[in-house]
Amino acid sequence: MKNLLIETASGSYPVSVGRNIIETELIKQVNEIKPSSILIIADAAVQSLYGERLLNALSHFYKTEVFVVPSGEEYKSFQSFYDIQTLALKLGLDRKSLILAFGGGVIGDLAGFAAATYMRGIPFIQLPTTLLAHDSAVGGKVAINHPEGKNMIGAFHQPRAVIYDLAFLSTLPVHELRSGFAEVIKHGLIGNADFYHWLTSEISVLDDLDDEKLQHMILEGIHVKAAVVKEDEKETGVRAHLNFGHTLGHAIEASEGYGKISHGDGVAIGMLFAIWLSGKIHSLSLPYEKIKNWFKELGFPVEVPENLSSDALISRMLKDKKSHSGTITMVLLKTIGAPEISPFERDQLRSLLETWRQE
Ligand code: NAD
Ligand code: MG
C-alpha cells in the first residue's frame, strides 16, 4: 500500500492506494472520526459486487446503513440528492455522522454534495471504484446535475480520506478503464514529464495495467491534481489547467448526447487537438503522429465523429462556463508540464479546427 497526503487551504487528508486494504484502512480512518453513525451511498453495480464486504468491515463497530443509487450519470440528480437527505433525516443522522461514497465519480459527487449540505456539512470519505475517480475523488468539488447543465449545483467539500482499493477495479468494464486512463494521460501531460514518458513506455495497451502500474499511475495522477488544487482550491486560476483536452472533449460529448461517447474518449480527441494546436501556437515539440497511434492502440477514437460539424462544436464551446463573450478558452501546452491558457476568437478557432480535421 502507498499513501499520499493532500493539502488544501481547508485541511489535509490521506489517500491510500493498494489491493485489499479496505478493511484495515477504512476502520483506521473511521476510528479517527469516531462518527455517531455511518451512511454508505453505493453505486448499484458496486453494491452487488462488494456491498457485503464493505458492510462486514464496519457493521460490527458502527451503526451502518446503506443507500443504493442506480448506476448512471442521470442519477446524479436532485431526486437522488433528495432521497439521500430524506433517508438521513429519517435515520436520525446528526452532525457527527459520516457518509461514505462507494462507487465512481457519480457517487463521489452525489454523496459528497449530500455530505456538504446535510446539516450544513458532515464528514465524508471517498471509496473510489473506477479509474476515473482518481480525478474526481480528490479536490473537493462535489455536485449534482441540473437539467440545464452538468455539475451546475454543487459545493466545495473536501473528503476526510480517500481509500482506493485496487481489488474493486478488477471488475471495471474496459471502456470505463479507458475513460479513466484519458485523465491519467492528461495529468501526465499537464503536470509531470517523467510520469508522461513512463506512461508512454510502460502502457501500450490497456492489458498492460497490472496492480503495480495502476497504483503508480493513480498516485502520480492524484499528485498532479493535488498540486493544482493546493494552489487554487476554489478554481480562480491554475485549476483551469485541469481542463486540458476538455474544451473540445465536452463539446463532442454534449453534441453526441451524453452516454453516446465516454468522457475519456471525448477528452482523448480533445487532447489530440490541443497537442496539435500547441505545436502550431507554442511550437510544442511532441511527436503528434506517434501519440495519435498510441491513442489508437489504447482503443481511443482519434478523430471528431464525422456527423458533428465544426460550426456546431464551436457554438458548444462558446457556451462552456469557461468561455467569455465570444472568446473560447483553450488550455494548450508550451511543453509537457507547462500548460497555458490561450483565448481564441470564434472564427480563428473554427478554421484551425477545420484544418486539423482535414489533415
Ligand atoms: P460512474 O461513477 O458512472 O461509474 C462508471 C460505471 O462503472 C457505472 O456504470 C458504475 O456502475 C460502474 N462501476 C463503478 N465501479 C465499478 C467496479 N469496480 N466494477 C464494475 N463496475 C463499476 O463514472 P466515473 O467515470 O467514475 O465518473 C464520472 C463522474 O465523475 C461524472 O459525473 C463527472 O462529472 C464526475 N467527475 C467529477 C470530478 C470532480 O472533480 N468532482 C472530476 C472528474 C469527474
Ligand atoms: Mg474530466
XYZ file of C-alpha atoms in Angstrom, residues 45-244:
200
model
C -23.300 -2.332 -9.574
C -20.619 -1.845 -6.930
C -23.052 -2.683 -4.147
C -23.994 -6.015 -5.700
C -20.334 -6.934 -6.175
C -18.762 -5.619 -2.982
C -21.528 -4.298 -0.724
C -21.397 -7.139 1.734
C -17.653 -6.896 2.043
C -17.851 -3.216 2.928
C -20.689 -3.678 5.381
C -18.863 -6.541 7.107
C -15.876 -4.280 7.602
C -17.978 -1.750 9.511
C -21.186 -3.040 10.958
C -19.646 -4.782 13.974
C -18.254 -1.472 15.128
C -20.646 1.229 13.925
C -24.322 1.690 13.235
C -24.232 1.499 9.455
C -26.929 1.933 6.796
C -26.730 1.726 3.017
C -28.446 3.763 0.312
C -28.112 2.257 -3.159
C -28.132 4.551 -6.203
C -28.852 3.036 -9.631
C -25.783 3.235 -11.894
C -25.555 6.095 -14.357
C -24.935 9.810 -14.741
C -28.698 10.502 -14.798
C -28.858 9.530 -11.119
C -26.510 12.356 -10.118
C -29.790 14.186 -9.744
C -31.933 16.320 -7.464
C -34.128 13.268 -6.877
C -31.233 11.105 -5.620
C -29.973 14.019 -3.536
C -33.437 14.491 -2.028
C -33.842 10.765 -1.343
C -30.488 10.647 0.448
C -31.376 13.640 2.633
C -34.775 12.154 3.417
C -33.236 8.863 4.474
C -30.552 10.641 6.505
C -33.243 12.590 8.391
C -35.404 9.522 8.928
C -32.422 7.560 10.230
C -31.604 10.421 12.552
C -28.130 11.159 11.218
C -26.619 14.042 13.140
C -23.685 16.389 12.702
C -21.336 13.672 13.895
C -22.469 11.139 11.311
C -20.251 10.069 8.440
C -21.075 9.479 4.791
C -19.112 7.007 2.660
C -19.091 7.364 -1.134
C -18.755 3.873 -2.591
C -18.526 3.935 -6.390
C -17.160 6.011 -9.248
C -17.280 9.744 -9.863
C -21.073 9.862 -9.971
C -21.342 8.546 -6.424
C -18.396 10.619 -5.187
C -20.000 13.823 -6.466
C -23.518 12.954 -5.277
C -22.587 11.609 -1.843
C -20.066 14.421 -1.380
C -22.725 17.040 -2.137
C -25.145 15.347 0.243
C -22.422 15.435 2.918
C -21.609 19.074 2.156
C -25.193 20.152 2.711
C -26.679 17.803 5.329
C -26.968 19.932 8.481
C -24.590 22.413 6.796
C -21.899 19.824 6.294
C -20.830 16.495 7.752
C -17.656 14.488 7.036
C -17.365 12.033 4.166
C -14.834 9.504 2.916
C -14.273 8.583 -0.720
C -14.019 4.887 -1.597
C -13.450 5.149 -5.349
C -14.055 2.104 -7.533
C -13.255 3.443 -11.016
C -10.005 4.667 -12.548
C -11.636 7.950 -13.492
C -12.337 8.563 -9.834
C -8.623 9.226 -9.243
C -9.619 12.564 -10.731
C -12.968 13.084 -9.010
C -12.176 11.754 -5.531
C -9.643 14.451 -4.707
C -10.067 18.176 -4.986
C -13.277 18.654 -3.079
C -15.583 19.604 -5.943
C -18.919 17.914 -5.341
C -22.093 18.395 -7.339
C -25.301 17.158 -8.867
C -26.619 17.829 -12.357
C -29.465 20.173 -13.283
C -31.456 19.510 -16.459
C -29.977 22.825 -17.695
C -26.385 21.755 -17.145
C -23.990 19.180 -15.758
C -22.483 19.809 -12.287
C -24.314 23.121 -12.017
C -25.428 22.684 -8.412
C -22.573 21.952 -6.067
C -20.122 22.907 -3.384
C -16.507 22.634 -2.332
C -16.245 19.981 0.371
C -13.045 18.026 0.887
C -13.253 14.350 1.911
C -11.640 13.263 5.189
C -9.841 10.406 3.457
C -9.645 8.619 0.115
C -9.195 4.839 0.178
C -8.524 3.275 -3.208
C -8.751 -0.491 -3.030
C -7.425 -1.895 -6.313
C -9.345 -5.138 -5.736
C -12.503 -3.277 -6.790
C -11.047 -2.153 -10.118
C -10.765 -5.691 -11.493
C -14.466 -5.769 -12.455
C -14.453 -2.387 -14.158
C -15.609 -2.646 -17.816
C -12.791 -1.919 -20.259
C -14.435 1.204 -21.728
C -14.633 2.641 -18.194
C -10.968 1.813 -17.626
C -10.073 3.582 -20.877
C -12.176 6.593 -19.937
C -10.236 6.951 -16.683
C -6.945 6.406 -18.459
C -7.544 9.523 -20.585
C -7.491 11.607 -17.398
C -4.312 9.834 -16.277
C -2.644 10.845 -19.559
C -3.941 14.381 -19.055
C -2.343 14.588 -15.628
C 0.957 13.432 -17.104
C 0.825 15.991 -19.894
C -0.097 18.983 -17.771
C 1.953 18.135 -14.709
C 4.847 15.744 -14.956
C 7.054 14.895 -17.943
C 8.699 11.874 -16.262
C 5.332 10.399 -15.467
C 4.075 11.042 -19.008
C 7.118 9.290 -20.513
C 6.663 6.418 -18.074
C 3.084 6.044 -19.331
C 4.092 6.015 -22.998
C 6.804 3.431 -22.406
C 5.004 1.147 -19.917
C 1.439 1.109 -21.220
C 0.951 0.301 -24.892
C -2.414 -1.398 -24.445
C -4.845 -1.432 -21.525
C -3.987 -5.071 -20.807
C -0.622 -3.812 -19.554
C -2.342 -2.397 -16.486
C -1.362 -4.642 -13.594
C -1.726 -3.667 -9.923
C 1.694 -2.131 -9.642
C 1.171 0.091 -12.678
C -2.327 1.037 -11.610
C -1.081 2.000 -8.188
C 1.724 4.096 -9.634
C -0.479 5.921 -12.111
C -3.278 6.588 -9.624
C -0.811 8.096 -7.166
C 1.028 10.155 -9.783
C -2.244 11.358 -11.314
C -3.581 12.350 -7.909
C -0.273 14.020 -7.130
C -0.598 16.309 -10.166
C -4.229 17.074 -9.423
C -3.482 17.737 -5.758
C -0.680 20.156 -6.614
C -3.015 22.165 -8.822
C -5.807 22.119 -6.253
C -3.447 23.154 -3.471
C -2.560 26.254 -5.417
C -6.110 27.058 -6.447
C -8.718 25.258 -4.377
C -11.697 27.353 -5.474
C -10.875 27.466 -9.192
C -9.945 31.059 -9.736
C -6.716 30.437 -11.644
C -4.472 27.472 -12.420
C -7.185 24.926 -11.654
C -8.379 25.678 -15.178
C -5.319 23.749 -16.437
C -7.157 20.573 -15.467
C -9.416 21.395 -18.373
C -6.738 20.344 -20.855
